[in-house]
XYZ file of C-alpha atoms in Angstrom:
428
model
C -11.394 -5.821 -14.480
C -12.565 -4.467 -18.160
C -12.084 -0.642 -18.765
C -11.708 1.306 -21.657
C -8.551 3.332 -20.765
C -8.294 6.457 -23.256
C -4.747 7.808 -24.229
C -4.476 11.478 -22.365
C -4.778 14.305 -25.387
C -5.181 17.750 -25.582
C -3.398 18.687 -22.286
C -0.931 20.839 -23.982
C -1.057 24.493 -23.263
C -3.002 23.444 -20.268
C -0.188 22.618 -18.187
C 1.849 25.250 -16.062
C 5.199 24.552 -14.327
C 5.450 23.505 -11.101
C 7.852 26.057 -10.408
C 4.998 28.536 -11.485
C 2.518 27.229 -8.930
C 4.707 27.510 -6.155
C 7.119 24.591 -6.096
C 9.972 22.995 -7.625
C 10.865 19.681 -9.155
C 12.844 19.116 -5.885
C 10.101 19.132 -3.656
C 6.796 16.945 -2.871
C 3.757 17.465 -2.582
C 3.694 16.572 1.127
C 5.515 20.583 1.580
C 2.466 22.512 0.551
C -1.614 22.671 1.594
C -0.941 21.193 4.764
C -3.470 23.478 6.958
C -5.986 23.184 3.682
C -9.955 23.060 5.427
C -11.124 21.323 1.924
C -10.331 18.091 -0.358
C -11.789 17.348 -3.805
C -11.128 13.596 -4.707
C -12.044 12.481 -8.128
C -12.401 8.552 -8.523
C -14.075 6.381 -10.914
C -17.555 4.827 -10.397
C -15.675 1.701 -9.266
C -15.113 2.936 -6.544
C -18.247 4.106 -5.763
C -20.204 0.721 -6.674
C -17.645 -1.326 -5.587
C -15.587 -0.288 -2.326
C -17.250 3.312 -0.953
C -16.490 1.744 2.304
C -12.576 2.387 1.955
C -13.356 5.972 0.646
C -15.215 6.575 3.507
C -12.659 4.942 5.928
C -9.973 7.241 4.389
C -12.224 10.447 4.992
C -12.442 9.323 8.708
C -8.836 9.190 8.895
C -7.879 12.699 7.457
C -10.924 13.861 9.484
C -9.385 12.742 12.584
C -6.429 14.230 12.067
C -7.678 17.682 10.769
C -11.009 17.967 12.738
C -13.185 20.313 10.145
C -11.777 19.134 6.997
C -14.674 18.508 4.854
C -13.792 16.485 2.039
C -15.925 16.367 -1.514
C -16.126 13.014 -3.978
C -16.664 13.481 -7.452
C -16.998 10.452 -9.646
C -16.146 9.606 -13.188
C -16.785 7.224 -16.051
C -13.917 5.961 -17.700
C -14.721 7.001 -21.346
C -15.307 10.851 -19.825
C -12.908 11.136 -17.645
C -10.147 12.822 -19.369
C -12.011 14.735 -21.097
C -12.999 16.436 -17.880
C -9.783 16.733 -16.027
C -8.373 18.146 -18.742
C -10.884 21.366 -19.212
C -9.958 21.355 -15.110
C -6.860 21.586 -15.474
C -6.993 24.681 -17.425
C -8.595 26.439 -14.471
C -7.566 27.442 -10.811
C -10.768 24.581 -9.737
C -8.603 21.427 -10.206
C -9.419 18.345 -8.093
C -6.569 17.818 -5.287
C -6.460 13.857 -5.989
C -7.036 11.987 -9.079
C -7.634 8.460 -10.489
C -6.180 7.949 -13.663
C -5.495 4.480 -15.041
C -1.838 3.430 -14.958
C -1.292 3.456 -18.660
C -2.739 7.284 -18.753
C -0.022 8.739 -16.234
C 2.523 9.319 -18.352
C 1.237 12.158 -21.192
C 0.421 13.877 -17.714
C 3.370 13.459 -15.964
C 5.111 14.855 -19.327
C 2.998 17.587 -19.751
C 4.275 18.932 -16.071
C 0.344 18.076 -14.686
C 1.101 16.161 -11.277
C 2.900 17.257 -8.860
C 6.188 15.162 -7.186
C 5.499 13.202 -4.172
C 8.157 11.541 -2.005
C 7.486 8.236 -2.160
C 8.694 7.075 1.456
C 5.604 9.287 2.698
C 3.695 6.263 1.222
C 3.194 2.827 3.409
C 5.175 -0.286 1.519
C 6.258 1.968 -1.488
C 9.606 -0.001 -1.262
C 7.650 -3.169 -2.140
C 5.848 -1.302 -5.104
C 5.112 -3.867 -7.687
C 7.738 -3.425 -10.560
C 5.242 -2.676 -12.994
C 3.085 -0.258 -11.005
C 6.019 2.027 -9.935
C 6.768 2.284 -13.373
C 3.679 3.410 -14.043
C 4.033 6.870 -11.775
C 7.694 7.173 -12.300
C 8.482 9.500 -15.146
C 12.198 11.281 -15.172
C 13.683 9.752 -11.786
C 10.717 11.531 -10.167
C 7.551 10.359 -8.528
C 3.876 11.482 -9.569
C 1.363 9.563 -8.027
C 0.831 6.120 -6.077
C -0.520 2.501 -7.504
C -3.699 2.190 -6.154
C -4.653 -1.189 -7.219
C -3.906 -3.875 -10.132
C -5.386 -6.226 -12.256
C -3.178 -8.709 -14.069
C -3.138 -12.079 -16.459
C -3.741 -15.747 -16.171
C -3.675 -18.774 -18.067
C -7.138 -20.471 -18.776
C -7.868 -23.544 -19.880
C -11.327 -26.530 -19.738
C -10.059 -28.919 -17.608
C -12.867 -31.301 -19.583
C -11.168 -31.248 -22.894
C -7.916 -31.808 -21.488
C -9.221 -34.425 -19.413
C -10.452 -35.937 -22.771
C -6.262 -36.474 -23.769
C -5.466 -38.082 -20.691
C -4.051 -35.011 -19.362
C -5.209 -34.417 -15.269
C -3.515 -31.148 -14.096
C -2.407 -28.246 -15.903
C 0.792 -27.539 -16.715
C 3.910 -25.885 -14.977
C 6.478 -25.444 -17.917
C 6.097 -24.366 -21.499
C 7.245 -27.776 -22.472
C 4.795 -29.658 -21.044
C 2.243 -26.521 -21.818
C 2.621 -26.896 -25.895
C 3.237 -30.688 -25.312
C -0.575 -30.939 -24.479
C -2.008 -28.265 -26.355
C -0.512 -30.804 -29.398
C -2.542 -33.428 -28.021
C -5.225 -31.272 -27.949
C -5.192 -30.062 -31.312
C -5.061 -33.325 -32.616
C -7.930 -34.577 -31.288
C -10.116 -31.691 -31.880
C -8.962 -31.119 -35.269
C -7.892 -27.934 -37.649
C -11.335 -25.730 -37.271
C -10.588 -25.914 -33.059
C -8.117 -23.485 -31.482
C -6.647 -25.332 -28.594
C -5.060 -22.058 -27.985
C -7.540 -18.999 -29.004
C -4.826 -15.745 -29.058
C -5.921 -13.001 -30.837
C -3.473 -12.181 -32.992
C -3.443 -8.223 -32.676
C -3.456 -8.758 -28.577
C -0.447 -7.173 -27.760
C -0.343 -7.242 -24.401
C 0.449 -11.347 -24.700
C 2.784 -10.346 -27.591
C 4.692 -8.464 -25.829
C 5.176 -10.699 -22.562
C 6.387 -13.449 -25.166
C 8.919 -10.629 -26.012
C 9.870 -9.083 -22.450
C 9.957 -13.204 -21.503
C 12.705 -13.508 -24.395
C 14.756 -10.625 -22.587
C 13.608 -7.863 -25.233
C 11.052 -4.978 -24.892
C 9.314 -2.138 -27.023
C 12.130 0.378 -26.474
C 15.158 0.361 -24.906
C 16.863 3.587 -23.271
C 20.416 4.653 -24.031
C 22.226 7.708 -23.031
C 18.802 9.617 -22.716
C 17.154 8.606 -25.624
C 14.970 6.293 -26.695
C 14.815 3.555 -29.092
C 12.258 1.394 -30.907
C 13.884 -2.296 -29.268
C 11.307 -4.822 -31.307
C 13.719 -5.633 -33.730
C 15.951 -6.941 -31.623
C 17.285 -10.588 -31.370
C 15.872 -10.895 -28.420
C 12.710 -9.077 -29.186
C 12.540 -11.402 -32.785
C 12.953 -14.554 -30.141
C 9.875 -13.549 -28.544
C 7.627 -12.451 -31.734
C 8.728 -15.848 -33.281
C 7.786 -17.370 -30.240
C 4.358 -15.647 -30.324
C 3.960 -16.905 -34.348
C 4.445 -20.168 -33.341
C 1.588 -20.098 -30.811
C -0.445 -18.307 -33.963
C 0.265 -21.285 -36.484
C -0.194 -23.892 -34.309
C -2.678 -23.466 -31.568
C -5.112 -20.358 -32.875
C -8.000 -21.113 -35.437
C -9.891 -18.341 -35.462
C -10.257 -15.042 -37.152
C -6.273 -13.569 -37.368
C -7.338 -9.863 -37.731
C -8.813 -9.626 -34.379
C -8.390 -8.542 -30.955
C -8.580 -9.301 -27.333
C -11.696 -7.028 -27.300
C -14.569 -10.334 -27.065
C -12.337 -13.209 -26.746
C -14.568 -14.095 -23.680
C -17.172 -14.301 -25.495
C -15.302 -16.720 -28.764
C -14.109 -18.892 -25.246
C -17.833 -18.862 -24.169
C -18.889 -20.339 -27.591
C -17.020 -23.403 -26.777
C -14.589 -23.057 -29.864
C -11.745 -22.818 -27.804
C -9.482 -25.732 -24.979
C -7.298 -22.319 -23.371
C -6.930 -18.305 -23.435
C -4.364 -16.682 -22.004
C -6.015 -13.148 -21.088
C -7.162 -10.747 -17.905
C -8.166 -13.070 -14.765
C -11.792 -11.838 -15.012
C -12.195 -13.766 -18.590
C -12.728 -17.132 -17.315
C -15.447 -16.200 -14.832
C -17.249 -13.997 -17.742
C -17.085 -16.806 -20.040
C -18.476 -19.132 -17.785
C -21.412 -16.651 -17.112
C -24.615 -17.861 -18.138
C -25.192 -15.216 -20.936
C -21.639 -16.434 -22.489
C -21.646 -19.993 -21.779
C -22.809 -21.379 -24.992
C -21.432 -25.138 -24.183
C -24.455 -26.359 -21.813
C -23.062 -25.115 -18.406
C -19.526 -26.936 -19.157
C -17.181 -24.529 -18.362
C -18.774 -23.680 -15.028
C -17.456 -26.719 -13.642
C -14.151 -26.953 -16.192
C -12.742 -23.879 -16.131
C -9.189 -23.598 -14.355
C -6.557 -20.758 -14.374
C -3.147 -21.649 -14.002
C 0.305 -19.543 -14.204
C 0.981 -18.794 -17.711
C 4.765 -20.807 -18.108
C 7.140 -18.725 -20.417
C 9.035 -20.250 -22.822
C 12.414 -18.735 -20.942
C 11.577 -21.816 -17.981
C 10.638 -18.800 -15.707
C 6.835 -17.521 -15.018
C 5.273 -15.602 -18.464
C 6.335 -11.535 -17.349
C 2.504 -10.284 -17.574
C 1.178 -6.562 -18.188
C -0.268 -5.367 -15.128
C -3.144 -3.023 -15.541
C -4.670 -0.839 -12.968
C -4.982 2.434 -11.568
C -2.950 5.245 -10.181
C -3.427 8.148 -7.718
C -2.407 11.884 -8.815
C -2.552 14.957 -7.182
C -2.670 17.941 -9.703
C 0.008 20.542 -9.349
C -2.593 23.271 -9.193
C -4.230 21.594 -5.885
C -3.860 24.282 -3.151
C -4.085 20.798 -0.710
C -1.252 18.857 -1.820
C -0.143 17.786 1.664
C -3.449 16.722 2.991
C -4.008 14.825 -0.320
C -1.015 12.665 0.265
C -2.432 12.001 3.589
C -6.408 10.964 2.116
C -4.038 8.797 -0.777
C -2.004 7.197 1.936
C -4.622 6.764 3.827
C -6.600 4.985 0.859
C -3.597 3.041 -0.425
C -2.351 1.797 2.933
C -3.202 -1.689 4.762
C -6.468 -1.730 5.371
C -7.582 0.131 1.798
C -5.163 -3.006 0.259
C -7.046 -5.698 2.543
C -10.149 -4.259 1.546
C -9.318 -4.105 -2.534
C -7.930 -7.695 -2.173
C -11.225 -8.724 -0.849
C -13.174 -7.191 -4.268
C -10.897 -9.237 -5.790
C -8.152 -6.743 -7.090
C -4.293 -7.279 -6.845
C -2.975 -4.908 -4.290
C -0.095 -2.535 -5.160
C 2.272 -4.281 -3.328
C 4.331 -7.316 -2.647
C 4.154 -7.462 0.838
C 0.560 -8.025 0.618
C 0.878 -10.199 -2.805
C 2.456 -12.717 -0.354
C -0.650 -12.891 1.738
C -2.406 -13.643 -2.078
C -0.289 -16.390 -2.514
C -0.737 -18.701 0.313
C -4.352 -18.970 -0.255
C -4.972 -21.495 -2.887
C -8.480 -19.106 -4.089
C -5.843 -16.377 -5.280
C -2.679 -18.040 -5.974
C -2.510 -18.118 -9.535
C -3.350 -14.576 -9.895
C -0.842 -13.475 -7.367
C 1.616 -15.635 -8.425
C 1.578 -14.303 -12.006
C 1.297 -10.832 -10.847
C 5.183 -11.316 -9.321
C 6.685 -11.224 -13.181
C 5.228 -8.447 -15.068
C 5.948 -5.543 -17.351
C 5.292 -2.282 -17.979
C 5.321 -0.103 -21.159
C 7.856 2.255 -21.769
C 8.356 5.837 -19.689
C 9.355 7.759 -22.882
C 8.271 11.351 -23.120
C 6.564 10.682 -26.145
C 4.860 7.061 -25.563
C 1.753 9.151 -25.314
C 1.801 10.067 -28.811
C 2.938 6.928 -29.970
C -0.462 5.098 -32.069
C 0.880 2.025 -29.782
C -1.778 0.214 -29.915
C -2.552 0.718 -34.232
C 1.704 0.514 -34.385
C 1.979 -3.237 -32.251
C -1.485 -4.241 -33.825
C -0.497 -3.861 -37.660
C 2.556 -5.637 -36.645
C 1.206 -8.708 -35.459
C -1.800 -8.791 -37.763
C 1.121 -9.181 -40.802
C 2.956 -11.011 -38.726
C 0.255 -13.541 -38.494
C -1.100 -13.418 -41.460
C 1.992 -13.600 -43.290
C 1.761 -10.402 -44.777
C 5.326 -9.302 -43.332
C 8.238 -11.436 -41.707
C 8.685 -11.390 -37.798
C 11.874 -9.036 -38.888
C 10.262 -7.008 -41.496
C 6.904 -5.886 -39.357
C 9.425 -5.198 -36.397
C 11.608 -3.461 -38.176
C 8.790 -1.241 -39.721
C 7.338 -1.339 -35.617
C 10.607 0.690 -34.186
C 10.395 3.044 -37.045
C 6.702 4.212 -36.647
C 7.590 4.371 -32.519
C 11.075 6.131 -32.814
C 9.679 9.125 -34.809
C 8.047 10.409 -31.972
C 9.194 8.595 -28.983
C 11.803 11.124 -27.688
C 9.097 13.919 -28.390
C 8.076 15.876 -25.244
């Protein structure tokens, strides 16, 4: 899965209470709009290119059980999106359900945009993954349901390692860096038998959640900048090491085309979305002579903790707008979506479902069990009022880039890290 999620801005002013629109913070959205005759559903084209099937299967559903209810799609790019919900929101024409990606809920949820649901409504929202219920969770309160996930994997040419004697990959961290040493040695100082962008943050920070710390940490209330912690250090040390050692390349870049540096052949393992391997191994990437088609195997990323790497999950969310005048019969279409058969048919395109229940089913086939299995341990960024407005990705980017350049200490650029985020972190 490869998106461009942009951070939600401008929605303030926009946003009335709930309390002003006829509810309460008490009360879902399953209590209101429940003899509504119309349903507005904004999604992204993925659904519509990928899966239109389940969206119509979901109309059939709230159609059977409110005979008449016509129901309207409208259908977003990514880049676009926001920018159009939020001039709707502003208005008494807002959509009654919503796609937003998981890391945009929360600036909405702030700003007083969605309205609660009651979560039990939903079907398996007690098996929730960890990092997706985060993700609509904002103040004790519910404000939307996962929809669907995508998550991170280990990478690596089975060829190369084949090349040190080594036949499967590995299962601890140990034995990981043990070959990745052999592999380095062999293919010498200008090969990266590790290629990790330095400024990727989302494998910085599961080296740090792995190591027991986290961006910030919640006390009494308030928030607090955590990366200077000594757990937090553990884990950026950890991630230096990996730097030093294993990564060759340019140290002032990003995740952004690391495909395409894996593609070139310059490269024995990445540790990176699951859809990287596949796109490396494309054709237009594969600049090694059709090697990786046949070489390329993910495997669970091992932490250096003995446990399974904690991995961001990305994905996307469902919302219904506090200003829908269908809130009830919105909960139905999303439940309807979200449930068992909208999971089955996700799973089949090749997307993590929202839940473990059906994780399980993931990871007794041997085609998705690495994926599945390294979905289980993940992490989520923090539910702060004022994440939104936190430059995360600038802040955790200039601290790694000096961290692996040298430009700063692990403890200096972390220090300097909480101080950028706890200026406005606590900011509604």
């Amino acid at each position: 899965m490869k998106r461009k999620l942009i951070a939600a801005i401008g929605i303030a002013g926009m946003m009335v209470s709930i309390a002003a629109c006829g509810g309460n913070d008490d009360k879902s959205s399953s209590n209101s709009g429940a003899d509504a005759k119309e349903l507005t559903v904004w999604l992204t084209v993925d659904a519509q290119n990928n899966w239109p099937n389940l969206v119509k299967a979901a109309d059939a559903a709230v159609q059977k059980a409110h005979p008449g209810v016509k129901i309207k799609h409208e259908y977003y790019g990514w880049p676009d999106k926001n920018t159009k919900l939020d001039a709707v929101l502003a208005t008494d024409k807002a959509p009654d359900v919503v796609e937003m990606g998981n890391t945009e809920m929360l600036s909405y949820m702030v700003k007083g945009a969605f309205a609660p649901v009651d979560a039990s409504k939903f079907t398996n929202s007690s098996a929730w993954l960890d990092g997706l219920k985060a993700s609509v969770t904002y103040d004790g309160k519910t404000y939307g349901v996962p929809y669907y996930a995508g998550g991170r994997v280990a990478n690596w040419r089975s060829d190369i390692a084949a090349s040190v004697g080594i036949k499967k990959p590995p299962t601890t961290y140990t034995e990981l860096t043990a070959d990745l040493d052999k592999i380095q040695k062999k293919e010498g100082s200008k090969f990266s038998a590790w290629y990790q962008p330095t400024r990727d943050w989302y494998a910085a920070m599961s080296f740090v959640y792995d190591a027991g710390g986290s961006i910030a940490a919640e006390s009494g209330g308030q928030w607090k900048g955590n990366l200077s912690s000594p757990e937090s250090i553990k884990g950026l040390n950890e991630f230096k090491t990996v730097i030093d050692k294993y990564m060759h390349g340019d140290k002032t870049k990003d995740e952004s085309d690391r495909y395409i540096v894996y593609g070139q052949g310059k490269a024995a393992m990445i540790f990176g979305a699951a859809w990287e391997g596949a796109s490396a191994a494309d054709p237009k990437a594969d600049k090694t002579g059709g090697k990786l088609k046949t070489s390329l195997v993910n495997f669970v990323m091992p932490g250096p903790s003995g446990k399974n790497m904690p991995v961001f999950l990305g994905g996307s969310d469902l919302a219904i707008p506090v200003k829908s005048k269908a809130q009830a019969l919105a909960a139905e279409w999303i439940n309807a979506f979200t449930g068992p058969s909208g999971q089955k048919g996700l799973m089949a395109k090749g997307n993590l479902p929202n839940n473990k229940t059906d994780l399980a089913t993931l990871k007794s086939d041997p085609a998705t069990a690495v994926p599945a299995t390294a979905a289980e341990s993940n992490w989520f960024v923090p539910m702060a009022p004022g994440w939104g407005q936190v430059e995360k990705a600038q802040v955790l980017q200039t601290m790694l880039q000096n961290i692996g350049t040298g430009k700063q200490s692990v403890e200096d650029a972390a220090k300097a890290a909480d101080t950028a985020i706890d200026k406005v972190i606590n900011t509604k």
